[in-house]
PDB file of C-alpha atoms in Angstrom:
ATOM      1  CA  MET A1176      18.031  11.907  32.873  1.00  0.00           C
ATOM      2  CA  ARG A1177      16.178  10.807  29.735  1.00  0.00           C
ATOM      3  CA  LEU A1178      13.735  13.330  28.357  1.00  0.00           C
ATOM      4  CA  PRO A1179      10.343  12.112  27.145  1.00  0.00           C
ATOM      5  CA  LEU A1180       9.878  11.819  23.419  1.00  0.00           C
ATOM      6  CA  PRO A1181       7.877  14.677  21.871  1.00  0.00           C
ATOM      7  CA  GLN A1182       4.259  13.920  21.123  1.00  0.00           C
ATOM      8  CA  PHE A1183       2.778  15.120  17.823  1.00  0.00           C
ATOM      9  CA  ALA A1184      -0.922  15.584  17.233  1.00  0.00           C
ATOM     10  CA  SER A1185      -2.309  13.939  14.128  1.00  0.00           C
ATOM     11  CA  ARG A1186      -3.269  17.375  12.808  1.00  0.00           C
ATOM     12  CA  ASP A1187       0.469  18.011  12.383  1.00  0.00           C
ATOM     13  CA  ARG A1188       0.697  15.111   9.915  1.00  0.00           C
ATOM     14  CA  PRO A1189       0.033  15.471   6.200  1.00  0.00           C
ATOM     15  CA  SER A1190      -3.248  13.842   5.186  1.00  0.00           C
ATOM     16  CA  HIS A1191      -1.442  11.275   3.013  1.00  0.00           C
ATOM     17  CA  HIS A1192       0.663  10.080   5.980  1.00  0.00           C
ATOM     18  CA  ILE A1193      -1.464   7.102   7.000  1.00  0.00           C
ATOM     19  CA  ALA A1194       0.774   4.518   8.673  1.00  0.00           C
ATOM     20  CA  GLU A1195       4.154   3.513  10.050  1.00  0.00           C
ATOM     21  CA  VAL A1196       6.374   0.559   9.152  1.00  0.00           C
ATOM     22  CA  ILE A1197       6.438  -1.989  11.995  1.00  0.00           C
ATOM     23  CA  GLU A1198       8.012  -4.934  10.147  1.00  0.00           C
ATOM     24  CA  THR A1199      10.197  -4.848   7.070  1.00  0.00           C
ATOM     25  CA  SER A1200      11.823  -7.302   4.680  1.00  0.00           C
ATOM     26  CA  THR A1201      13.437  -7.369   1.251  1.00  0.00           C
ATOM     27  CA  THR A1202      10.198  -7.842  -0.682  1.00  0.00           C
ATOM     28  CA  GLU A1203       7.463  -6.260   1.476  1.00  0.00           C
ATOM     29  CA  PHE A1204       6.641  -4.429   4.671  1.00  0.00           C
ATOM     30  CA  LEU A1205       3.981  -4.494   7.369  1.00  0.00           C
ATOM     31  CA  ALA A1206       2.572  -1.127   8.470  1.00  0.00           C
ATOM     32  CA  GLN A1207       0.261  -0.056  11.271  1.00  0.00           C
ATOM     33  CA  CYS A1208      -2.282   2.634  10.483  1.00  0.00           C
ATOM     34  CA  LEU A1209      -2.117   5.771  12.603  1.00  0.00           C
ATOM     35  CA  ASP A1210      -4.945   6.473  15.023  1.00  0.00           C
ATOM     36  CA  PRO A1211      -7.374   9.246  14.030  1.00  0.00           C
ATOM     37  CA  ASP A1212      -8.247  12.195  16.285  1.00  0.00           C
ATOM     38  CA  ASP A1213     -11.885  11.214  16.717  1.00  0.00           C
ATOM     39  CA  LEU A1214     -13.542   8.022  17.905  1.00  0.00           C
ATOM     40  CA  SER A1215     -13.339   6.048  14.690  1.00  0.00           C
ATOM     41  CA  PHE A1216     -11.292   3.255  13.226  1.00  0.00           C
ATOM     42  CA  PRO A1217      -8.045   4.044  11.389  1.00  0.00           C
ATOM     43  CA  VAL A1218      -8.512   4.383   7.646  1.00  0.00           C
ATOM     44  CA  MET A1219      -7.702   1.039   6.030  1.00  0.00           C
ATOM     45  CA  PRO A1220      -6.030   1.545   2.630  1.00  0.00           C
ATOM     46  CA  PRO A1221      -7.938  -0.154  -0.187  1.00  0.00           C
ATOM     47  CA  PHE A1222      -6.840  -3.496  -1.553  1.00  0.00           C
ATOM     48  CA  GLY A1223      -4.567  -2.887  -4.535  1.00  0.00           C
ATOM     49  CA  SER A1224      -3.853   0.748  -3.601  1.00  0.00           C
ATOM     50  CA  TRP A1225      -0.403   2.344  -3.861  1.00  0.00           C
ATOM     51  CA  VAL A1226       1.731   3.475  -0.935  1.00  0.00           C
ATOM     52  CA  LYS A1227       5.318   4.640  -0.476  1.00  0.00           C
ATOM     53  CA  SER A1228       7.954   4.808   2.230  1.00  0.00           C
ATOM     54  CA  LEU A1229      11.578   5.854   2.492  1.00  0.00           C
ATOM     55  CA  ASP A1230      14.936   4.176   2.889  1.00  0.00           C
ATOM     56  CA  GLU A1231      16.684   7.040   4.664  1.00  0.00           C
ATOM     57  CA  GLU A1232      20.177   5.577   4.240  1.00  0.00           C
ATOM     58  CA  SER A1233      20.009   5.708   0.436  1.00  0.00           C
ATOM     59  CA  GLY A1234      17.283   8.308   0.056  1.00  0.00           C
ATOM     60  CA  ASN A1235      15.312   5.898  -2.147  1.00  0.00           C
ATOM     61  CA  GLN A1236      11.545   6.332  -2.289  1.00  0.00           C
ATOM     62  CA  VAL A1237      10.115   2.808  -2.144  1.00  0.00           C
ATOM     63  CA  TYR A1238       6.787   2.084  -3.876  1.00  0.00           C
ATOM     64  CA  ALA A1239       4.471  -0.754  -2.842  1.00  0.00           C
ATOM     65  CA  VAL A1240       0.968  -2.120  -3.435  1.00  0.00           C
ATOM     66  CA  VAL A1241      -1.343  -3.069  -0.540  1.00  0.00           C
ATOM     67  CA  TYR A1242      -2.349  -6.732  -0.702  1.00  0.00           C
ATOM     68  CA  HIS A1243      -3.627  -7.591   2.802  1.00  0.00           C
ATOM     69  CA  ALA A1244      -5.190  -5.582   5.637  1.00  0.00           C
ATOM     70  CA  THR A1245      -6.603  -6.465   9.055  1.00  0.00           C
ATOM     71  CA  THR A1246      -8.230  -4.796  12.047  1.00  0.00           C
ATOM     72  CA  MET A1247      -7.764  -6.649  15.326  1.00  0.00           C
ATOM     73  CA  PRO A1248      -7.382  -6.116  19.072  1.00  0.00           C
ATOM     74  CA  ILE A1249      -4.047  -4.771  20.268  1.00  0.00           C
ATOM     75  CA  ASP A1250      -4.140  -7.548  22.869  1.00  0.00           C
ATOM     76  CA  SER A1251      -3.356 -10.712  20.913  1.00  0.00           C
ATOM     77  CA  ILE A1252      -4.792 -12.950  23.648  1.00  0.00           C
ATOM     78  CA  HIS A1253      -8.376 -11.703  23.687  1.00  0.00           C
ATOM     79  CA  ARG A1254     -10.486 -11.581  20.527  1.00  0.00           C
ATOM     80  CA  ALA A1255     -13.062  -8.926  19.786  1.00  0.00           C
ATOM     81  CA  ARG A1256     -16.632 -10.005  20.481  1.00  0.00           C
ATOM     82  CA  ALA A1257     -19.931  -8.991  18.938  1.00  0.00           C
ATOM     83  CA  LEU A1258     -21.705  -6.279  20.969  1.00  0.00           C
ATOM     84  CA  GLY A1259     -24.766  -5.671  18.799  1.00  0.00           C
ATOM     85  CA  LEU A1260     -24.182  -1.903  18.733  1.00  0.00           C
ATOM     86  CA  SER A1261     -23.948   0.573  15.884  1.00  0.00           C
ATOM     87  CA  LEU A1262     -20.849   2.721  15.489  1.00  0.00           C
ATOM     88  CA  SER A1263     -22.641   5.691  17.030  1.00  0.00           C
ATOM     89  CA  ASP A1264     -23.718   3.527  19.997  1.00  0.00           C
ATOM     90  CA  LEU A1265     -20.149   2.307  20.398  1.00  0.00           C
ATOM     91  CA  ARG A1266     -18.892   5.887  20.571  1.00  0.00           C
ATOM     92  CA  GLU A1267     -21.401   6.688  23.328  1.00  0.00           C
ATOM     93  CA  GLN A1268     -21.356   3.480  25.359  1.00  0.00           C
ATOM     94  CA  GLN A1269     -17.987   1.822  24.662  1.00  0.00           C
ATOM     95  CA  PRO A1270     -15.567   4.569  23.540  1.00  0.00           C
ATOM     96  CA  GLN A1271     -12.592   2.591  24.859  1.00  0.00           C
ATOM     97  CA  ILE A1272     -13.148   0.029  22.088  1.00  0.00           C
ATOM     98  CA  PHE A1273     -11.473   2.290  19.532  1.00  0.00           C
ATOM     99  CA  ALA A1274      -8.270   2.490  21.581  1.00  0.00           C
ATOM    100  CA  MET A1275      -8.144  -1.307  21.898  1.00  0.00           C
ATOM    101  CA  LEU A1276      -8.031  -2.017  18.158  1.00  0.00           C
ATOM    102  CA  LYS A1277      -5.304  -1.673  15.559  1.00  0.00           C
ATOM    103  CA  THR A1278      -5.346  -1.740  11.772  1.00  0.00           C
ATOM    104  CA  GLU A1279      -2.377  -3.158   9.878  1.00  0.00           C
ATOM    105  CA  PHE A1280      -1.637  -3.831   6.226  1.00  0.00           C
ATOM    106  CA  ARG A1281       0.980  -5.602   4.157  1.00  0.00           C
ATOM    107  CA  ALA A1282       2.343  -4.084   0.971  1.00  0.00           C
ATOM    108  CA  VAL A1283       4.520  -5.747  -1.662  1.00  0.00           C
ATOM    109  CA  ILE A1284       7.429  -3.670  -2.959  1.00  0.00           C
ATOM    110  CA  VAL A1285       7.176  -3.080  -6.715  1.00  0.00           C
ATOM    111  CA  GLY A1286       9.947  -0.540  -7.309  1.00  0.00           C
ATOM    112  CA  PHE A1287      11.725   2.562  -6.132  1.00  0.00           C
ATOM    113  CA  LYS A1288      12.831   6.048  -7.129  1.00  0.00           C
ATOM    114  CA  GLN A1289      16.548   6.603  -6.762  1.00  0.00           C
ATOM    115  CA  GLN A1290      17.777   9.816  -5.218  1.00  0.00           C
ATOM    116  CA  GLN A1291      20.240  11.526  -7.538  1.00  0.00           C
ATOM    117  CA  SER A1292      22.003  14.860  -7.712  1.00  0.00           C
ATOM    118  CA  SER A1293      19.862  17.967  -7.954  1.00  0.00           C
ATOM    119  CA  ARG A1294      21.036  18.511 -11.518  1.00  0.00           C
ATOM    120  CA  SER A1295      19.566  15.265 -12.798  1.00  0.00           C
ATOM    121  CA  LEU A1296      16.099  13.780 -12.699  1.00  0.00           C
ATOM    122  CA  ASN A1297      15.266  11.050 -10.219  1.00  0.00           C
ATOM    123  CA  GLN A1298      15.175   7.663 -11.928  1.00  0.00           C
ATOM    124  CA  THR A1299      12.395   5.154 -11.216  1.00  0.00           C
ATOM    125  CA  TYR A1300      13.063   1.410 -11.325  1.00  0.00           C
ATOM    126  CA  GLN A1301      10.544  -1.436 -11.294  1.00  0.00           C
ATOM    127  CA  TYR A1302      12.577  -3.984  -9.373  1.00  0.00           C
ATOM    128  CA  LEU A1303      13.539  -4.480  -5.737  1.00  0.00           C
ATOM    129  CA  PRO A1304      15.554  -1.667  -4.132  1.00  0.00           C
ATOM    130  CA  PRO A1305      18.876  -2.432  -2.378  1.00  0.00           C
ATOM    131  CA  ARG A1306      17.073  -2.025   0.955  1.00  0.00           C
ATOM    132  CA  PRO A1307      13.432  -1.786   2.023  1.00  0.00           C
ATOM    133  CA  PRO A1308      12.206   1.128   4.168  1.00  0.00           C
ATOM    134  CA  GLN A1309      13.448   1.030   7.761  1.00  0.00           C
ATOM    135  CA  ILE A1310      11.201   0.163  10.659  1.00  0.00           C
ATOM    136  CA  HIS A1311       9.228   3.147  12.062  1.00  0.00           C
ATOM    137  CA  GLN A1312       9.404   4.968   8.741  1.00  0.00           C
ATOM    138  CA  ALA A1313       6.307   6.884   7.668  1.00  0.00           C
ATOM    139  CA  VAL A1314       4.049   5.274   5.062  1.00  0.00           C
ATOM    140  CA  ASN A1315       2.227   7.649   2.739  1.00  0.00           C
ATOM    141  CA  GLN A1316      -0.432   7.230   0.103  1.00  0.00           C
ATOM    142  CA  CYS A1317       1.015   7.835  -3.350  1.00  0.00           C
ATOM    143  CA  GLU A1318      -0.003  10.977  -5.195  1.00  0.00           C
ATOM    144  CA  PRO A1319      -2.070  10.255  -8.324  1.00  0.00           C
ATOM    145  CA  GLN A1320       0.606  11.673 -10.641  1.00  0.00           C
ATOM    146  CA  GLU A1321       3.246   9.452  -9.034  1.00  0.00           C
ATOM    147  CA  ILE A1322       1.175   6.374  -9.840  1.00  0.00           C
ATOM    148  CA  VAL A1323       0.573   7.543 -13.403  1.00  0.00           C
ATOM    149  CA  ASP A1324       4.291   8.186 -13.938  1.00  0.00           C
ATOM    150  CA  PHE A1325       5.307   4.871 -12.367  1.00  0.00           C
ATOM    151  CA  SER A1326       2.866   2.932 -14.546  1.00  0.00           C
ATOM    152  CA  GLU A1327       4.446   4.125 -17.794  1.00  0.00           C
ATOM    153  CA  GLN A1328       6.337   0.845 -17.567  1.00  0.00           C
ATOM    154  CA  LEU A1329       4.538  -2.396 -16.694  1.00  0.00           C
ATOM    155  CA  ASP A1330       7.248  -4.618 -15.234  1.00  0.00           C
ATOM    156  CA  PHE A1331       5.525  -4.333 -11.848  1.00  0.00           C
ATOM    157  CA  LEU A1332       2.761  -6.641 -13.107  1.00  0.00           C
ATOM    158  CA  ARG A1333       5.160  -9.587 -12.963  1.00  0.00           C
ATOM    159  CA  THR A1334       5.853  -8.802  -9.298  1.00  0.00           C
ATOM    160  CA  LEU A1335       2.135  -8.684  -8.447  1.00  0.00           C
ATOM    161  CA  LEU A1336       1.565 -12.053 -10.108  1.00  0.00           C
ATOM    162  CA  GLN A1337       4.208 -13.623  -7.859  1.00  0.00           C
ATOM    163  CA  VAL A1338       3.075 -12.389  -4.418  1.00  0.00           C
ATOM    164  CA  ASN A1339       2.920 -15.265  -1.947  1.00  0.00           C
ATOM    165  CA  GLY A1340      -0.165 -15.640   0.215  1.00  0.00           C
ATOM    166  CA  ALA A1341      -2.300 -13.215  -1.771  1.00  0.00           C
ATOM    167  CA  PRO A1342      -5.150 -13.531  -4.286  1.00  0.00           C
ATOM    168  CA  VAL A1343      -2.827 -12.386  -7.062  1.00  0.00           C
ATOM    169  CA  GLU A1344      -5.436 -12.307  -9.816  1.00  0.00           C
ATOM    170  CA  ALA A1345      -7.670  -9.976  -7.812  1.00  0.00           C
ATOM    171  CA  LEU A1346      -4.639  -7.926  -6.693  1.00  0.00           C
ATOM    172  CA  THR A1347      -3.409  -7.419 -10.239  1.00  0.00           C
ATOM    173  CA  ALA A1348      -6.868  -6.457 -11.468  1.00  0.00           C
ATOM    174  CA  ALA A1349      -7.355  -3.993  -8.576  1.00  0.00           C
ATOM    175  CA  ALA A1350      -4.033  -2.269  -9.264  1.00  0.00           C
ATOM    176  CA  ILE A1351      -4.826  -1.958 -12.970  1.00  0.00           C
ATOM    177  CA  ARG A1352      -8.331  -0.609 -12.270  1.00  0.00           C
ATOM    178  CA  GLU A1353      -6.959   2.156 -10.047  1.00  0.00           C
ATOM    179  CA  ILE A1354      -4.320   3.179 -12.585  1.00  0.00           C
ATOM    180  CA  TYR A1355      -6.879   3.159 -15.392  1.00  0.00           C
ATOM    181  CA  GLN A1356      -9.136   5.488 -13.390  1.00  0.00           C
ATOM    182  CA  LEU A1357      -6.242   7.821 -12.544  1.00  0.00           C
ATOM    183  CA  ARG A1358      -5.351   7.906 -16.238  1.00  0.00           C
ATOM    184  CA  SER A1359      -8.907   9.087 -16.980  1.00  0.00           C
ATOM    185  CA  GLY A1360      -9.803   6.030 -19.024  1.00  0.00           C
ATOM    186  CA  ASP A1361      -6.614   5.828 -21.092  1.00  0.00           C
ATOM    187  CA  ARG A1362      -7.692   3.030 -23.428  1.00  0.00           C
ATOM    188  CA  PRO A1363      -4.311   2.554 -25.189  1.00  0.00           C
ATOM    189  CA  TRP A1364      -2.642   2.082 -21.786  1.00  0.00           C
ATOM    190  CA  LEU A1365      -5.265  -0.507 -20.800  1.00  0.00           C
ATOM    191  CA  VAL A1366      -4.694  -2.404 -24.043  1.00  0.00           C
ATOM    192  CA  LYS A1367      -0.942  -2.312 -23.374  1.00  0.00           C
ATOM    193  CA  ALA A1368      -1.514  -3.701 -19.885  1.00  0.00           C
ATOM    194  CA  GLY A1369      -3.706  -6.481 -21.283  1.00  0.00           C
ATOM    195  CA  ARG A1370      -1.060  -7.432 -23.829  1.00  0.00           C
ATOM    196  CA  THR A1371       1.621  -7.492 -21.117  1.00  0.00           C
ATOM    197  CA  LEU A1372      -0.531  -9.824 -19.029  1.00  0.00           C
ATOM    198  CA  SER A1373      -1.109 -12.088 -22.017  1.00  0.00           C
ATOM    199  CA  VAL A1374       2.660 -12.476 -22.400  1.00  0.00           C
ATOM    200  CA  LEU A1375       3.246 -13.087 -18.688  1.00  0.00           C
ATOM    201  CA  LEU A1376       0.414 -15.628 -18.545  1.00  0.00           C
ATOM    202  CA  LYS A1377       0.797 -17.142 -22.005  1.00  0.00           C
ATOM    203  CA  ASP A1378       0.720 -20.654 -20.519  1.00  0.00           C
ATOM    204  CA  ASP A1379      -2.159 -19.992 -18.129  1.00  0.00           C
ATOM    205  CA  TYR A1380      -5.204 -18.744 -20.006  1.00  0.00           C
ATOM    206  CA  ASP A1381      -7.535 -19.404 -17.067  1.00  0.00           C
ATOM    207  CA  ARG A1382      -5.656 -16.968 -14.796  1.00  0.00           C
ATOM    208  CA  LEU A1383      -5.523 -14.367 -17.556  1.00  0.00           C
ATOM    209  CA  LYS A1384      -9.268 -14.687 -18.095  1.00  0.00           C
ATOM    210  CA  ILE A1385      -9.938 -14.208 -14.375  1.00  0.00           C
ATOM    211  CA  ILE A1386      -7.884 -10.992 -14.258  1.00  0.00           C
ATOM    212  CA  LEU A1387      -9.424  -9.527 -17.396  1.00  0.00           C
ATOM    213  CA  SER A1388     -12.927 -10.308 -16.154  1.00  0.00           C
ATOM    214  CA  GLN A1389     -12.285  -8.112 -13.097  1.00  0.00           C
ATOM    215  CA  ILE A1390     -11.162  -5.091 -15.091  1.00  0.00           C
ATOM    216  CA  HIS A1391     -14.097  -2.896 -16.050  1.00  0.00           C
ATOM    217  CA  PRO A1392     -13.200  -0.169 -18.588  1.00  0.00           C
TER     218      PRO A1392
END
Protein backbone atom coordinates (compact mmCIF):
# COMPACT_ATOMS: atom_id res chain seq x y z
CA MET A 1 0.00 0.00 0.00
CA ARG A 2 1.33 3.44 -0.94
CA LEU A 3 1.53 5.91 1.91
CA PRO A 4 0.42 9.49 1.30
CA LEU A 5 3.14 12.05 0.83
CA PRO A 6 3.79 14.22 3.91
CA GLN A 7 2.25 17.67 3.83
CA PHE A 8 4.32 20.62 5.05
CA ALA A 9 2.83 23.90 6.19
CA SER A 10 4.30 27.00 4.63
CA ARG A 11 5.43 28.13 8.08
CA ASP A 12 7.96 25.28 7.93
CA ARG A 13 9.60 26.87 4.87
CA PRO A 14 12.31 29.51 5.08
CA SER A 15 11.03 32.94 4.06
CA HIS A 16 13.36 33.04 1.04
CA HIS A 17 11.91 29.77 -0.33
CA ILE A 18 9.38 31.26 -2.74
CA ALA A 19 8.82 28.79 -5.59
CA GLU A 20 9.40 25.39 -7.14
CA VAL A 21 10.86 24.47 -10.53
CA ILE A 22 8.14 23.08 -12.83
CA GLU A 23 10.01 23.23 -16.15
CA THR A 24 13.74 23.23 -16.72
CA SER A 25 16.16 23.59 -19.61
CA THR A 26 19.84 24.27 -20.25
CA THR A 27 19.53 28.06 -20.21
CA GLU A 28 16.53 28.83 -17.97
CA PHE A 29 13.79 27.43 -15.79
CA LEU A 30 10.10 28.03 -15.13
CA ALA A 31 9.01 28.13 -11.48
CA GLN A 32 5.63 28.25 -9.77
CA CYS A 33 5.32 30.44 -6.70
CA LEU A 34 4.23 28.71 -3.51
CA ASP A 35 0.82 29.51 -2.09
CA PRO A 36 0.75 31.72 1.03
CA ASP A 37 -1.06 30.77 4.25
CA ASP A 38 -3.60 33.57 4.04
CA LEU A 39 -6.04 34.61 1.33
CA SER A 40 -3.65 36.54 -0.87
CA PHE A 41 -1.80 36.06 -4.11
CA PRO A 42 1.63 34.41 -4.11
CA VAL A 43 4.47 36.90 -3.96
CA MET A 44 5.66 37.58 -7.51
CA PRO A 45 9.44 38.13 -7.60
CA PRO A 46 10.38 41.50 -9.09
CA PHE A 47 11.52 41.81 -12.67
CA GLY A 48 15.32 41.62 -12.74
CA SER A 49 15.58 40.07 -9.26
CA TRP A 50 17.99 37.24 -8.40
CA VAL A 51 16.99 33.69 -7.50
CA LYS A 52 18.81 30.39 -7.03
CA SER A 53 18.10 26.68 -7.19
CA LEU A 54 20.08 23.47 -6.86
CA ASP A 55 21.33 20.73 -9.14
CA GLU A 56 21.35 17.95 -6.55
CA GLU A 57 23.39 15.55 -8.70
CA SER A 58 26.41 17.87 -8.82
CA GLY A 59 25.65 19.98 -5.77
CA ASN A 60 25.93 23.13 -7.90
CA GLN A 61 24.03 26.20 -6.74
CA VAL A 62 22.51 27.69 -9.89
CA TYR A 63 21.95 31.47 -10.07
CA ALA A 64 19.33 33.08 -12.31
CA VAL A 65 17.63 36.42 -13.00
CA VAL A 66 13.83 36.73 -13.26
CA TYR A 67 12.77 38.07 -16.66
CA HIS A 68 9.06 37.19 -16.99
CA ALA A 69 6.23 36.57 -14.51
CA THR A 70 2.51 35.85 -14.84
CA THR A 71 -0.54 35.23 -12.67
CA MET A 72 -3.26 33.19 -14.34
CA PRO A 73 -6.01 30.65 -13.62
CA ILE A 74 -4.89 27.11 -12.87
CA ASP A 75 -7.54 26.01 -15.38
CA SER A 76 -6.06 26.89 -18.77
CA ILE A 77 -9.47 26.74 -20.48
CA HIS A 78 -11.28 29.46 -18.55
CA ARG A 79 -9.86 32.98 -18.24
CA ALA A 80 -10.23 35.17 -15.19
CA ARG A 81 -12.96 37.78 -15.49
CA ALA A 82 -13.37 41.21 -13.96
CA LEU A 83 -15.53 41.15 -10.81
CA GLY A 84 -15.36 44.80 -9.77
CA LEU A 85 -14.34 43.91 -6.21
CA SER A 86 -11.46 45.07 -4.04
CA LEU A 87 -9.05 42.54 -2.58
CA SER A 88 -10.78 42.74 0.79
CA ASP A 89 -14.17 42.16 -0.90
CA LEU A 90 -12.72 39.19 -2.77
CA ARG A 91 -11.55 37.65 0.50
CA GLU A 92 -15.04 37.99 1.98
CA GLN A 93 -17.22 37.16 -1.02
CA GLN A 94 -15.07 35.04 -3.36
CA PRO A 95 -12.34 33.41 -1.23
CA GLN A 96 -12.10 30.48 -3.65
CA ILE A 97 -10.60 32.83 -6.25
CA PHE A 98 -7.20 32.68 -4.56
CA ALA A 99 -7.05 28.89 -4.85
CA MET A 100 -7.90 29.06 -8.56
CA LEU A 101 -4.92 31.21 -9.55
CA LYS A 102 -1.23 30.47 -9.94
CA THR A 103 1.82 32.70 -10.27
CA GLU A 104 4.76 31.56 -12.38
CA PHE A 105 8.03 33.15 -13.46
CA ARG A 106 10.86 32.44 -15.85
CA ALA A 107 14.47 33.00 -14.87
CA VAL A 108 17.53 32.96 -17.12
CA ILE A 109 20.56 31.11 -15.76
CA VAL A 110 23.58 33.41 -15.40
CA GLY A 111 26.04 31.21 -13.51
CA PHE A 112 26.61 28.73 -10.74
CA LYS A 113 28.63 27.99 -7.63
CA GLN A 114 30.50 24.71 -7.79
CA GLN A 115 30.48 22.44 -4.78
CA GLN A 116 34.03 21.58 -3.76
CA SER A 117 35.73 19.86 -0.86
CA SER A 118 35.27 21.36 2.58
CA ARG A 119 38.92 22.40 2.62
CA SER A 120 38.58 24.72 -0.36
CA LEU A 121 36.32 27.64 -1.12
CA ASN A 122 33.37 27.21 -3.44
CA GLN A 123 34.12 28.67 -6.86
CA THR A 124 31.56 30.81 -8.71
CA TYR A 125 31.37 30.78 -12.51
CA GLN A 126 29.46 33.14 -14.80
CA TYR A 127 28.59 30.69 -17.55
CA LEU A 128 26.08 27.88 -17.96
CA PRO A 129 26.38 24.98 -15.49
CA PRO A 130 26.66 21.38 -16.76
CA ARG A 131 23.02 20.86 -15.76
CA PRO A 132 20.17 23.16 -14.73
CA PRO A 133 18.25 22.56 -11.49
CA GLN A 134 16.00 19.50 -11.57
CA ILE A 135 12.24 19.74 -11.76
CA HIS A 136 10.52 20.17 -8.35
CA GLN A 137 13.64 21.73 -6.85
CA ALA A 138 13.12 24.62 -4.44
CA VAL A 139 13.71 28.14 -5.76
CA ASN A 140 14.99 30.67 -3.25
CA GLN A 141 15.59 34.39 -3.33
CA CYS A 142 19.31 35.14 -3.27
CA GLU A 143 20.78 36.65 -0.13
CA PRO A 144 22.06 40.21 -0.66
CA GLN A 145 25.67 39.22 0.03
CA GLU A 146 25.45 36.42 -2.55
CA ILE A 147 24.42 38.93 -5.21
CA VAL A 148 27.19 41.33 -4.21
CA ASP A 149 29.80 38.56 -4.35
CA PHE A 150 28.51 37.23 -7.68
CA SER A 151 28.59 40.69 -9.25
CA GLU A 152 32.32 41.15 -8.63
CA GLN A 153 32.62 39.88 -12.19
CA LEU A 154 30.35 41.22 -14.94
CA ASP A 155 30.28 38.45 -17.54
CA PHE A 156 26.62 37.86 -16.68
CA LEU A 157 25.71 41.09 -18.48
CA ARG A 158 26.42 39.43 -21.82
CA THR A 159 23.96 36.66 -20.93
CA LEU A 160 21.22 39.16 -20.02
CA LEU A 161 21.67 40.98 -23.32
CA GLN A 162 21.04 37.73 -25.21
CA VAL A 163 17.82 36.51 -23.53
CA ASN A 164 15.23 35.56 -26.13
CA GLY A 165 11.69 36.85 -25.73
CA ALA A 166 12.54 39.43 -23.08
CA PRO A 167 12.95 43.22 -23.01
CA VAL A 168 16.70 42.81 -22.55
CA GLU A 169 17.50 46.49 -22.16
CA ALA A 170 15.03 46.86 -19.30
CA LEU A 171 16.16 43.52 -17.81
CA THR A 172 19.82 44.52 -17.82
CA ALA A 173 19.06 47.90 -16.28
CA ALA A 174 16.86 46.33 -13.57
CA ALA A 175 19.57 43.84 -12.59
CA ILE A 176 22.19 46.58 -12.40
CA ARG A 177 19.91 48.85 -10.34
CA GLU A 178 19.34 46.13 -7.74
CA ILE A 179 23.05 45.34 -7.45
CA TYR A 180 23.91 49.03 -7.17
CA GLN A 181 21.43 49.41 -4.30
CA LEU A 182 22.75 46.31 -2.53
CA ARG A 183 26.26 47.71 -2.89
CA SER A 184 25.10 50.87 -1.09
CA GLY A 185 25.73 53.14 -4.05
CA ASP A 186 29.15 51.78 -5.03
CA ARG A 187 29.97 54.34 -7.72
CA PRO A 188 33.20 52.68 -8.98
CA TRP A 189 31.28 49.42 -9.52
CA LEU A 190 28.57 51.28 -11.46
CA VAL A 191 31.20 52.92 -13.67
CA LYS A 192 32.75 49.49 -14.27
CA ALA A 193 29.36 48.11 -15.26
CA GLY A 194 28.80 51.02 -17.65
CA ARG A 195 32.17 50.46 -19.29
CA THR A 196 31.44 46.74 -19.67
CA LEU A 197 28.15 47.55 -21.38
CA SER A 198 29.87 50.02 -23.69
CA VAL A 199 32.20 47.24 -24.85
CA LEU A 200 29.40 44.70 -25.29
CA LEU A 201 27.28 47.21 -27.20
CA LYS A 202 30.04 49.07 -29.01
CA ASP A 203 28.18 48.70 -32.32
CA ASP A 204 24.75 49.57 -30.93
CA TYR A 205 24.80 52.96 -29.25
CA ASP A 206 21.01 53.23 -29.22
CA ARG A 207 20.62 50.11 -27.04
CA LEU A 208 23.39 51.28 -24.73
CA LYS A 209 21.69 54.65 -24.34
CA ILE A 210 18.38 52.99 -23.47
CA ILE A 211 19.98 50.88 -20.72
CA LEU A 212 21.93 53.76 -19.21
CA SER A 213 18.84 55.97 -19.20
CA GLN A 214 17.09 53.42 -16.95
CA ILE A 215 19.86 53.30 -14.37
CA HIS A 216 19.39 55.96 -11.71
CA PRO A 217 22.42 56.38 -9.41
